mmCIF file of C-alpha atoms in Angstrom:
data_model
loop_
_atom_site.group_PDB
_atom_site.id
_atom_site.type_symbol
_atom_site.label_atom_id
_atom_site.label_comp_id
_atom_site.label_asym_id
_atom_site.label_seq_id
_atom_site.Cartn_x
_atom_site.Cartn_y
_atom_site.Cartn_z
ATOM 1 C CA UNK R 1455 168.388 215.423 -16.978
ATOM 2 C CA UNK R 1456 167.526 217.926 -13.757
ATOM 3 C CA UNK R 1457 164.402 216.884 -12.455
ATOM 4 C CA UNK R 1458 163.730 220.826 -11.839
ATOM 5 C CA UNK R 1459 163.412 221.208 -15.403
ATOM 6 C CA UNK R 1460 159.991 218.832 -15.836
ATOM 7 C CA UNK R 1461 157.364 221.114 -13.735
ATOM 8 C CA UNK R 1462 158.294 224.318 -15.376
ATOM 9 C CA UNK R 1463 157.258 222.799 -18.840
ATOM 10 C CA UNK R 1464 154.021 220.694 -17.474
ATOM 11 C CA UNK R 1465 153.095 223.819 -15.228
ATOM 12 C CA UNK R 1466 153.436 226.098 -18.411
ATOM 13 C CA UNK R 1467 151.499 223.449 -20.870
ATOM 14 C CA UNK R 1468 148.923 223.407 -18.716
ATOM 15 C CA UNK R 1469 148.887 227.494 -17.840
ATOM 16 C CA UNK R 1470 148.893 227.785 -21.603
ATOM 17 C CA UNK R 1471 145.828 225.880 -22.660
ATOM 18 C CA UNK R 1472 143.683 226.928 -19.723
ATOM 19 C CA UNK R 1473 144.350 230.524 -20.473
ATOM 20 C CA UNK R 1474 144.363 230.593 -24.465
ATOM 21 C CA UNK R 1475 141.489 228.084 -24.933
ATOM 22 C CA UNK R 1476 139.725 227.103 -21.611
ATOM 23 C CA UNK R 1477 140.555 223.173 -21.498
ATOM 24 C CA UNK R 1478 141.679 221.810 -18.789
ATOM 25 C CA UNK R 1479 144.110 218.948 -19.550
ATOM 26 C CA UNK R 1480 144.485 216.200 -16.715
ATOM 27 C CA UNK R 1481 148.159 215.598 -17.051
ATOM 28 C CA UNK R 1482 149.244 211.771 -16.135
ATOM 29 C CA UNK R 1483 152.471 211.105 -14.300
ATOM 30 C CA UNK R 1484 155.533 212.313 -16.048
ATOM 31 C CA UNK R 1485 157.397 208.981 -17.283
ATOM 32 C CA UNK R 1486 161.335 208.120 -18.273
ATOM 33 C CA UNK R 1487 160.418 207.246 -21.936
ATOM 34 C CA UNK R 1488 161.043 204.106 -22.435
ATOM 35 C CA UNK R 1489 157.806 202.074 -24.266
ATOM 36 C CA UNK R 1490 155.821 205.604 -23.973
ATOM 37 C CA UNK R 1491 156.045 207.094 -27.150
ATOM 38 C CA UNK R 1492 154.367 210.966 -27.999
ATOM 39 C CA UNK R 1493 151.838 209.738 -31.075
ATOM 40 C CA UNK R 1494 149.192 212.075 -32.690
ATOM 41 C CA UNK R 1495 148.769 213.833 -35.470
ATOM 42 C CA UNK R 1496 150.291 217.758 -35.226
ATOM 43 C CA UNK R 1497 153.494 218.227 -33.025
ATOM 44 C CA UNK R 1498 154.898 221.612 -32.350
ATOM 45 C CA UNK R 1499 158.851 221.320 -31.363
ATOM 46 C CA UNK R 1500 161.704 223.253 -31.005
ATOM 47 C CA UNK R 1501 165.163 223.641 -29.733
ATOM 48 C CA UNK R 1502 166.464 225.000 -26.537
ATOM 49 C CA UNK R 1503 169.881 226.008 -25.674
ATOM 50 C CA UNK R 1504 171.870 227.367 -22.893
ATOM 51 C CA UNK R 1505 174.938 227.351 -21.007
ATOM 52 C CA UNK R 1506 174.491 224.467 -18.845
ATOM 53 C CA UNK R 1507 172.106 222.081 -21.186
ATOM 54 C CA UNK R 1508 170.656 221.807 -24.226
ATOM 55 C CA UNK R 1509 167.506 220.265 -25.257
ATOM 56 C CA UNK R 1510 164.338 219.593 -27.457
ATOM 57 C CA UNK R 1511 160.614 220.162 -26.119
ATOM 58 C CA UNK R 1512 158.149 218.211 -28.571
ATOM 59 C CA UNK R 1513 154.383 219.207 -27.933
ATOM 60 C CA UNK R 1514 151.948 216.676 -29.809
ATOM 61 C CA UNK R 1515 148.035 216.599 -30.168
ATOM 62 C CA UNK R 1516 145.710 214.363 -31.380
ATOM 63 C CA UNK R 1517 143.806 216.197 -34.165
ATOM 64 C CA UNK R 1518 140.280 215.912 -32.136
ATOM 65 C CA UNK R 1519 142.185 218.149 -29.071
ATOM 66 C CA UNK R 1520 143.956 220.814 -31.464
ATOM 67 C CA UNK R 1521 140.502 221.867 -33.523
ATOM 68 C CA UNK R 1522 138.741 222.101 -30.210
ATOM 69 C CA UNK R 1523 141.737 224.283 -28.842
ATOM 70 C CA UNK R 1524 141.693 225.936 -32.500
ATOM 71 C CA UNK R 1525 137.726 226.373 -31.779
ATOM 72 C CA UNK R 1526 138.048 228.344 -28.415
ATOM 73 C CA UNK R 1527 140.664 230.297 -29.494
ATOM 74 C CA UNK R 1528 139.154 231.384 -32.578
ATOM 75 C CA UNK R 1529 135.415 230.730 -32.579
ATOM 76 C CA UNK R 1530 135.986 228.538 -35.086
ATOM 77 C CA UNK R 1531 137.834 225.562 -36.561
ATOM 78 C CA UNK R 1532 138.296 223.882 -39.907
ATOM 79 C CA UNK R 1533 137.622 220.116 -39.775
ATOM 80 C CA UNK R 1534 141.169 218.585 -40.583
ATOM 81 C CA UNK R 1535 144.369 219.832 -39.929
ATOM 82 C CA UNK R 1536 145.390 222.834 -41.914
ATOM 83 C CA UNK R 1537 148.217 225.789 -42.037
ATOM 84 C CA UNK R 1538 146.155 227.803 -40.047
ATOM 85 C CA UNK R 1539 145.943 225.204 -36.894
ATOM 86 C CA UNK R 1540 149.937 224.475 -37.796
ATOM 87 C CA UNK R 1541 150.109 227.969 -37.323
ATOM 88 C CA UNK R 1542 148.186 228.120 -34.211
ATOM 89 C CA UNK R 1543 150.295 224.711 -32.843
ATOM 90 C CA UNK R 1544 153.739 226.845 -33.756
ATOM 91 C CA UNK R 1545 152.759 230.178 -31.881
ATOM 92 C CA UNK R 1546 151.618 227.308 -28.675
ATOM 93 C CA UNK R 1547 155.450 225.994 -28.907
ATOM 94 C CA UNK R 1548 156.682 229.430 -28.343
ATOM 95 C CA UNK R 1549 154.074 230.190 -25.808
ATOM 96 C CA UNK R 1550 154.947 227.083 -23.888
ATOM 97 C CA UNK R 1551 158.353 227.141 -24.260
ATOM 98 C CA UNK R 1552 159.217 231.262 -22.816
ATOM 99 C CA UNK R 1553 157.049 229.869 -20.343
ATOM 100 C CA UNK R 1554 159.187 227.250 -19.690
ATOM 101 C CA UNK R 1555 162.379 229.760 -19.962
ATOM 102 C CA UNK R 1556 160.667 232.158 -17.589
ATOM 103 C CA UNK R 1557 160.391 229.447 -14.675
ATOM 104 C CA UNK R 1558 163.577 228.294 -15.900
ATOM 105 C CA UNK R 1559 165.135 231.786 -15.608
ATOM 106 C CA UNK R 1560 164.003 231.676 -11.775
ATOM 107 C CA UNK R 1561 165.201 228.530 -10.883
ATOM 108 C CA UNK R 1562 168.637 229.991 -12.354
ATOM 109 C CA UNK R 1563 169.363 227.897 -15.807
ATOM 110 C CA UNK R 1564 168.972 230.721 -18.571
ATOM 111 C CA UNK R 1565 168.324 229.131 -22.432
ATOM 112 C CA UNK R 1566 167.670 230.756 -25.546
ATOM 113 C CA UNK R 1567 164.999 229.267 -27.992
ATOM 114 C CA UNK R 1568 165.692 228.404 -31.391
ATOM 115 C CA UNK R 1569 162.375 228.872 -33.952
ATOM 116 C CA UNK R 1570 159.781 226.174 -34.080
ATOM 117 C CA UNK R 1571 158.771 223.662 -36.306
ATOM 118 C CA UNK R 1572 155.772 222.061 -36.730
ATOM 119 C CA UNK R 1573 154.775 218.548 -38.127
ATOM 120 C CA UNK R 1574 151.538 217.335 -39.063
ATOM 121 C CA UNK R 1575 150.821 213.776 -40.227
ATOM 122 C CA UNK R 1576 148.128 211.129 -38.684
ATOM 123 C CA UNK R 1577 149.672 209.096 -36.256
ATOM 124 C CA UNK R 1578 152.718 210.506 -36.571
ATOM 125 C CA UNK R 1579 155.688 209.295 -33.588
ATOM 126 C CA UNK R 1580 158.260 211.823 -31.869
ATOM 127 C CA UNK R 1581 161.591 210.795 -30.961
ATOM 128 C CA UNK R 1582 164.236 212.926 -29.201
ATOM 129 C CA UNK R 1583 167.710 211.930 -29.746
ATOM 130 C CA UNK R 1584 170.121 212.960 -27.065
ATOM 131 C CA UNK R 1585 171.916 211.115 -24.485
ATOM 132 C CA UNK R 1586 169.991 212.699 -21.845
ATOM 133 C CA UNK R 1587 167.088 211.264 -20.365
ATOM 134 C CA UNK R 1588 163.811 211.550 -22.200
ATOM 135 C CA UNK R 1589 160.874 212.471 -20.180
ATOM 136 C CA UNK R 1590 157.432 212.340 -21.509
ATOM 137 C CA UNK R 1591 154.212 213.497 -19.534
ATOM 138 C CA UNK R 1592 150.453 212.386 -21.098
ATOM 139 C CA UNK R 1593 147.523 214.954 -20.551
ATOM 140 C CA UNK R 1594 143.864 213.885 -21.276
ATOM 141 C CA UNK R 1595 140.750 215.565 -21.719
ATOM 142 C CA UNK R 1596 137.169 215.065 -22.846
ATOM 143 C CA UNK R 1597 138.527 216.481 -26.675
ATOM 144 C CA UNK R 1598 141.478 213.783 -26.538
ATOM 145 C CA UNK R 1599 144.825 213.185 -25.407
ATOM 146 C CA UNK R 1600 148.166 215.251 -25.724
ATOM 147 C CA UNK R 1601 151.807 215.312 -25.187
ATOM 148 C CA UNK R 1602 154.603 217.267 -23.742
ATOM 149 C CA UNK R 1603 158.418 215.669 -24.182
ATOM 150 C CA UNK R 1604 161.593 217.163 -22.985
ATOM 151 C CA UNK R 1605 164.826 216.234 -23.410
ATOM 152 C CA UNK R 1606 168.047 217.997 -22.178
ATOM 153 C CA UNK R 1607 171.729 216.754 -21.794
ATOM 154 C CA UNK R 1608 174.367 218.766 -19.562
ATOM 155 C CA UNK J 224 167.105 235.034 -44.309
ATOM 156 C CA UNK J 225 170.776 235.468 -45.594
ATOM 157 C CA UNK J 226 171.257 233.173 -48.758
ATOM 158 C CA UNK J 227 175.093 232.928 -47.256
ATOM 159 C CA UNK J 228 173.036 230.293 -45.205
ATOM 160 C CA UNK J 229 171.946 227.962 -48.090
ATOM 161 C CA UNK J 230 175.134 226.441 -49.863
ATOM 162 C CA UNK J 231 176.674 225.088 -46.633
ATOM 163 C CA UNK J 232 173.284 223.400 -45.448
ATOM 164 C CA UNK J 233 173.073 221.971 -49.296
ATOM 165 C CA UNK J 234 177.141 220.946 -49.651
ATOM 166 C CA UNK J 235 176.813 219.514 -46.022
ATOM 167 C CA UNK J 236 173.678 216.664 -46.912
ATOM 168 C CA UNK J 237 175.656 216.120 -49.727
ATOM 169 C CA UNK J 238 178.717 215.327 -48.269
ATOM 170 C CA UNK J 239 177.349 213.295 -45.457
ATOM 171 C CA UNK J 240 174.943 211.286 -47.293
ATOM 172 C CA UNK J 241 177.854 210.881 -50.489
ATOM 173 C CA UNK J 242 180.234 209.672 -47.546
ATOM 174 C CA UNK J 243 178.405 207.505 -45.112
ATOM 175 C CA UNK J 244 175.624 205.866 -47.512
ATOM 176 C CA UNK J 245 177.588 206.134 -50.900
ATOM 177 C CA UNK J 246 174.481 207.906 -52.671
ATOM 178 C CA UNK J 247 174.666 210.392 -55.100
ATOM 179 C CA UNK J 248 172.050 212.799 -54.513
ATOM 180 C CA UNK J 249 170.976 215.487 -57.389
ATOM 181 C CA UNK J 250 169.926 218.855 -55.978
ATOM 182 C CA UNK J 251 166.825 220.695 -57.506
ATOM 183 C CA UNK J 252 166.963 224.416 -57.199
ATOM 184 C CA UNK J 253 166.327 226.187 -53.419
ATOM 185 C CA UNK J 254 163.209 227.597 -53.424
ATOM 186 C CA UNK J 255 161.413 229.825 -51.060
ATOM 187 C CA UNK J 256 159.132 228.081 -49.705
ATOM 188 C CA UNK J 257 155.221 228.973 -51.001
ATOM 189 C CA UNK J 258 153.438 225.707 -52.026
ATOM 190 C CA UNK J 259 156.237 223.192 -52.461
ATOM 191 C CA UNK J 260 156.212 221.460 -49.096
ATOM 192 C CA UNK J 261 158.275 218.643 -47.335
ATOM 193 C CA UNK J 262 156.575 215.820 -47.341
ATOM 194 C CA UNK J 263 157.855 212.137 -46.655
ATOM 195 C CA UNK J 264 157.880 209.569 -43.795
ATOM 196 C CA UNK J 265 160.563 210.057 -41.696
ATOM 197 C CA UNK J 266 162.294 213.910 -40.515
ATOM 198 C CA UNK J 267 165.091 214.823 -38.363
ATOM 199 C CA UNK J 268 164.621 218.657 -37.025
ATOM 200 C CA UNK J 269 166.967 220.314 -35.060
ATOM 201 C CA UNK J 270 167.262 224.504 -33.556
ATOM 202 C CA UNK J 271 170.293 226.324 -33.898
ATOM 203 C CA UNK J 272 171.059 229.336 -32.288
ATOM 204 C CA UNK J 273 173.405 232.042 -32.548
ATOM 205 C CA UNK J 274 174.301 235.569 -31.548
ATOM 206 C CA UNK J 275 172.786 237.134 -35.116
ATOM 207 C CA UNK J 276 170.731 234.283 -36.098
ATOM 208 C CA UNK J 277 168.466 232.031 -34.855
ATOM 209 C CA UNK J 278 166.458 228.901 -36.757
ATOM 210 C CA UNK J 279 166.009 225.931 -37.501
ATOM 211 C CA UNK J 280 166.980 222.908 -39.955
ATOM 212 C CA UNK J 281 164.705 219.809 -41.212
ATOM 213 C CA UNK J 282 165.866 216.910 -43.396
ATOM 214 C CA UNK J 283 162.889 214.767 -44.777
ATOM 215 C CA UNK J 284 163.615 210.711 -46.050
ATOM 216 C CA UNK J 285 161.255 209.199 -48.355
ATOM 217 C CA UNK J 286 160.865 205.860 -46.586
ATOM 218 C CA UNK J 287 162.453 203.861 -49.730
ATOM 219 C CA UNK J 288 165.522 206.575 -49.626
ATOM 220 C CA UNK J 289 166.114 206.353 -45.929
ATOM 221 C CA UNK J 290 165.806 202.471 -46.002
ATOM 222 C CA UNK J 291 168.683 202.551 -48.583
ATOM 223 C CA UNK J 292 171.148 205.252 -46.918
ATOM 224 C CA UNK J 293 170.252 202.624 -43.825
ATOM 225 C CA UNK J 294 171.291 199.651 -45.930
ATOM 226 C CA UNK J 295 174.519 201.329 -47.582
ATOM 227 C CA UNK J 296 175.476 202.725 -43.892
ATOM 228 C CA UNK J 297 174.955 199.379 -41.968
ATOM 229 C CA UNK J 298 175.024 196.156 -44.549
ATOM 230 C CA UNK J 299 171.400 195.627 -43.880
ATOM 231 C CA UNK J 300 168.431 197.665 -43.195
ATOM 232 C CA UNK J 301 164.847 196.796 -41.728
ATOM 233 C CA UNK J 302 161.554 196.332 -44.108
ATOM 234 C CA UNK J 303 159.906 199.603 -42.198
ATOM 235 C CA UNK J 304 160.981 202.777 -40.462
ATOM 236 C CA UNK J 305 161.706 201.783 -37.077
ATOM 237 C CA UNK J 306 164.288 203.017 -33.579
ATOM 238 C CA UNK J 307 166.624 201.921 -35.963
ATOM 239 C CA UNK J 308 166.279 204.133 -38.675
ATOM 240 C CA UNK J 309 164.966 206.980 -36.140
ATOM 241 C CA UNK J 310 168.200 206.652 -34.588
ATOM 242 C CA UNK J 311 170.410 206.841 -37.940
ATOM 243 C CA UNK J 312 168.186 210.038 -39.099
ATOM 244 C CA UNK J 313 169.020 211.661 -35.896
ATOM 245 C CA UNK J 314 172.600 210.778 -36.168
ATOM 246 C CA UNK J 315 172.310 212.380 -39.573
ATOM 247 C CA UNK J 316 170.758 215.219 -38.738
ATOM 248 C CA UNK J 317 173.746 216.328 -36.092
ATOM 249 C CA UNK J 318 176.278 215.306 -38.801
ATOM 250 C CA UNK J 319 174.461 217.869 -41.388
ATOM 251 C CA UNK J 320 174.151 220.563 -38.616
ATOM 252 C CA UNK J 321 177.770 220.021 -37.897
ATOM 253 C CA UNK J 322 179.356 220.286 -41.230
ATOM 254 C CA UNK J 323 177.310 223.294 -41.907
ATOM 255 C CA UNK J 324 178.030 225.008 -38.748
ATOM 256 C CA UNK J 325 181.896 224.819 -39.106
ATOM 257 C CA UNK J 326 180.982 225.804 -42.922
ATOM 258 C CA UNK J 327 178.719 229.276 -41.279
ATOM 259 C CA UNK J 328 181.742 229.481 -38.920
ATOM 260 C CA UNK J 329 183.821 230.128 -41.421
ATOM 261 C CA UNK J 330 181.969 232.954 -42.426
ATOM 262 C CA UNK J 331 181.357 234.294 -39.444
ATOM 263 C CA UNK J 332 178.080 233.103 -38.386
ATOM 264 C CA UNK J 333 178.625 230.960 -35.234
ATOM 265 C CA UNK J 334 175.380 228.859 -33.935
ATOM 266 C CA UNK J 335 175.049 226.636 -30.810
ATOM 267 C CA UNK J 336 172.926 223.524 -31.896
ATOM 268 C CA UNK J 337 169.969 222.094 -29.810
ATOM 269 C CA UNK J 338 169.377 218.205 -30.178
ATOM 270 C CA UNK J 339 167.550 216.849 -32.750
ATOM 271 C CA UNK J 340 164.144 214.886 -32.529
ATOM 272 C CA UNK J 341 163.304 212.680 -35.016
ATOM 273 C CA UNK J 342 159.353 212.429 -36.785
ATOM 274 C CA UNK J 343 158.542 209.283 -38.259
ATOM 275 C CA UNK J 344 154.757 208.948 -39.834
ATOM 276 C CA UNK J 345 153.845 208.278 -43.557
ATOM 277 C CA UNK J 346 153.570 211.215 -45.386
ATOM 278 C CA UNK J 347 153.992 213.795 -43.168
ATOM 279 C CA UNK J 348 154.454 217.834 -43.912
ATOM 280 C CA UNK J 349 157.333 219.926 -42.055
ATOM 281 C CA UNK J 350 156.696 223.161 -41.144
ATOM 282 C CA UNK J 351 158.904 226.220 -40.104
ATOM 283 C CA UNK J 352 157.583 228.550 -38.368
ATOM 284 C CA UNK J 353 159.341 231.964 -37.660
ATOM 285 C CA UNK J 354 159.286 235.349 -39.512
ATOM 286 C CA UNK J 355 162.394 234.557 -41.399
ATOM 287 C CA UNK J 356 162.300 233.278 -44.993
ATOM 288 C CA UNK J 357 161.644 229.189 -45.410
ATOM 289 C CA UNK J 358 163.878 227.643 -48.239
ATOM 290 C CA UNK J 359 163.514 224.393 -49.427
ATOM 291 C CA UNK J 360 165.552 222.186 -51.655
ATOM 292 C CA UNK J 361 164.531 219.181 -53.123
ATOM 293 C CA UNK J 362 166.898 216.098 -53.548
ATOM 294 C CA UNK J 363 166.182 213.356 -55.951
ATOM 295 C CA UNK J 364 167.967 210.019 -56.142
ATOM 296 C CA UNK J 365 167.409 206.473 -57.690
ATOM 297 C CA UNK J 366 165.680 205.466 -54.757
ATOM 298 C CA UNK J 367 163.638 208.512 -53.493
ATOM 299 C CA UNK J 368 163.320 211.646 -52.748
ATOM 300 C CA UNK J 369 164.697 214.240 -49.793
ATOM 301 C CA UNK J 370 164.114 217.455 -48.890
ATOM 302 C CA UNK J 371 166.511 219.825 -46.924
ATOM 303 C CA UNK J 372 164.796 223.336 -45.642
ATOM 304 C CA UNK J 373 165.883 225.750 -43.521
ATOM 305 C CA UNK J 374 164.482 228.676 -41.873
ATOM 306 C CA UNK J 375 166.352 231.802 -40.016
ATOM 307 C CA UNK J 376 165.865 234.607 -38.444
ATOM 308 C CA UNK J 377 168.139 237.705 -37.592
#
């Protein structure tokens, strides 16, 4: 997998968040996944494809970290996981992923997004399956810790 | 959504789990997707995307149902969902997308496929999440159940 392709996702995560609920995440060092596995309890993915690669981008949360960013979005937040923070966690896929295509766009690989899914499910584990490599980057903050994983093969 | 779309993602789960794991599956009824919800303990997701269509495709294993398929597939399966089984769901999934993309193909749908991640957590929910219609059909066998759903749109 093109190294180029990590930043414009962990840049974009990170734009998203800050903008749409005021967190900042700390992101940790983006890792080959190897013994690293993306665990939590709601994961927004979806599908990327495009002339040149193909791919996956998995965003997960643990629950603590999607009410809060449910809470500053909204003003308000149920106390477990429910359609409306699936919801929320699906329109953040797309957000974060034409982000990603935008910067992607730039650096001159063009994909087209295929329509997100989100899971929810405590402790819940995310694995991509390609023959590319598998990168996953950690973010922390004071409401808990979340995942971005992207996968593409050429 | 076009209902063109459901028979070949229906024939094609039949076919591949009927030839790989020799399992008979029985197919409920598609239903649009309100309350009935896919629920079990291990997923494979993938995004397609085409030039009139884009979506997405889930298949959900009751753990005792994907432990089998594993067992019928391989001569011996392990006690819990593990990379094993992750693996084999993933494998799955592209086999399903496959058969019903040549199956679309032939009526003139064409898709590009994304790769497919894999979710593995007891008891977790799938959801699509695009302005298309959701269908959902229900698979029951001697060991468990499965649930195919699909989600497009044009």
């Amino acid at each position: 997998m093109n190294v180029q392709f990590i930043n414009p996702f962990l840049d974009a995560f990170l734009n998203v968040i800050s903008t749409m609920a005021t967190i900042n995440l700390t992101p940790g060092k983006p890792m080959l996944k190897h013994d690293e596995i993306a665990k939590g309890d709601v994961s927004g993915v979806i599908g990327m494809v495009g002339e040149q690669a193909k791919g996956s981008l998995s965003l997960t949360f643990e629950k603590r970290l999607a009410l809060r960013v449910m809470h500053n979005m909204l003003g308000e937040a149920p106390d477990d996981i429910d359609e409306e923070v699936t919801d929320m966690v699906g329109e953040l896929t797309n957000m974060v992923s034409g982000g990603a295509k935008r910067m992607l766009g730039e650096l001159g690989f063009e994909f087209d997004m295929a329509t997100p899914i989100v899971v929810a499910g405590k402790d819940h584990t995310i694995s991509h399956v390609s023959r590319g490599k598998k990168i996953i980057i950690p973010f922390n903050s004071m409401y808990g810790r979340a995942f971005v994983e992207i996968c593409f093969e050429e």
